[in-house]
Amino acid sequence: MKLFVINGPNLNMLGIREPGLYGREDYRALCDKVRAHAKEMGIEVELYQSNHEGDLVDYIQAAYQNADGIVINPGAYTHTSVALLDAVKAVQVPTVEVHISKVEEREEFRQISYIRLACVKTITGHGLDGYLEAMDYLAELKKS
Ligand code: DQA
């Protein structure tokens, strides 16, 4: 089993950006956690981060016939991007939307998620552990 773990804009700034919301652990720590969890699960994982919408579309498209699941935190593109939604719909790979913060308790403009319409699950407010929960969910889904 192979999962893609994709992070959108500003998630490379983890540990620096708004630590009260996103914590003090950096992007490298997130990658280490995801890789360690994949090893424990006995699965393959590929990590990708970009600040550019088109690059994220390209990476989602690369999951077609190549990945069994996608874990994605689209960052601010969650609330604006029909292109990311269409990419997930196009590849038909089960996708879990993850947010580190509890977006539902934040600003009005964060209450819209386009990508959610194509996702099998959404995890919010569990910090970096949310990514690992998403990986577990996709592994269970593949078994069923
Ligand atoms: C975020 C929430 C988004 O609203 C925000 O733009 C982010 C991070 C989260 O992980 O909580 O960049 O996706």
XYZ file of C-alpha atoms in Angstrom, residues 23-127:
105
model
C 2.224 24.089 17.405
C 5.994 24.327 17.744
C 6.983 21.287 15.699
C 8.361 22.050 12.247
C 7.652 20.534 8.825
C 10.635 18.214 9.130
C 9.209 16.844 12.421
C 5.904 16.231 10.643
C 7.707 14.353 7.850
C 9.630 12.267 10.405
C 6.408 11.363 12.223
C 4.632 10.390 9.006
C 7.581 8.264 7.813
C 7.919 6.539 11.211
C 4.193 5.779 11.250
C 4.299 4.404 7.709
C 7.178 2.132 8.725
C 5.202 0.839 11.732
C 2.208 0.215 9.478
C 4.388 -1.520 6.875
C 3.286 0.791 4.078
C 4.989 3.132 1.617
C 4.591 6.889 1.871
C 5.544 9.840 -0.330
C 5.527 13.339 1.143
C 5.098 16.536 -0.842
C 4.699 20.202 0.051
C 4.128 23.159 -2.238
C 3.024 26.758 -1.961
C 1.724 26.648 -5.553
C -1.772 25.550 -6.506
C -0.854 24.136 -9.938
C 1.986 22.092 -8.471
C -0.451 20.617 -5.962
C -2.839 19.749 -8.821
C 0.059 18.028 -10.641
C 0.938 16.023 -7.555
C -2.654 14.924 -6.944
C -2.841 13.843 -10.593
C 0.338 11.798 -10.089
C -1.618 9.701 -7.566
C -3.691 8.269 -10.421
C -2.898 4.525 -10.603
C 0.081 5.257 -8.366
C -1.258 5.677 -4.831
C -3.914 3.873 -2.780
C -4.787 6.952 -0.788
C -4.064 10.634 -0.317
C -3.759 12.554 2.940
C -3.949 16.266 2.185
C -3.786 19.463 4.151
C -4.451 22.023 1.424
C -3.827 24.966 3.791
C -5.585 28.118 2.605
C -6.400 26.476 -0.766
C -8.983 24.463 1.176
C -11.179 27.536 1.191
C -10.605 28.747 -2.375
C -9.595 25.974 -4.747
C -12.034 24.286 -7.088
C -8.954 23.057 -9.005
C -7.828 20.884 -6.073
C -11.373 19.552 -5.675
C -11.519 18.659 -9.377
C -8.098 16.981 -9.217
C -9.201 14.700 -6.352
C -12.431 13.908 -8.213
C -10.437 13.138 -11.367
C -8.019 10.636 -9.838
C -10.675 8.805 -7.770
C -8.141 7.973 -5.080
C -9.614 7.925 -1.530
C -8.566 11.188 0.073
C -8.628 12.400 3.677
C -8.611 16.152 4.379
C -6.541 17.082 7.434
C -6.315 20.383 9.296
C -3.995 20.874 12.233
C -6.235 23.515 13.774
C -9.937 23.285 14.558
C -11.051 25.189 11.456
C -14.722 24.946 12.409
C -14.057 27.199 15.395
C -12.181 29.820 13.355
C -13.129 32.614 10.917
C -16.200 32.430 8.691
C -14.071 32.195 5.525
C -12.489 28.988 6.857
C -15.898 27.295 7.072
C -15.889 26.598 3.342
C -13.940 23.598 2.110
C -14.184 22.802 -1.575
C -11.968 19.727 -1.419
C -14.152 18.193 1.317
C -16.785 17.447 -1.333
C -14.437 14.804 -2.773
C -12.954 13.486 0.481
C -13.860 10.292 2.322
C -13.092 11.902 5.697
C -12.070 15.177 7.341
C -9.922 15.415 10.473
C -9.526 18.789 12.193
C -7.926 20.026 15.388
C -5.841 16.954 16.239
C -2.522 18.662 15.559
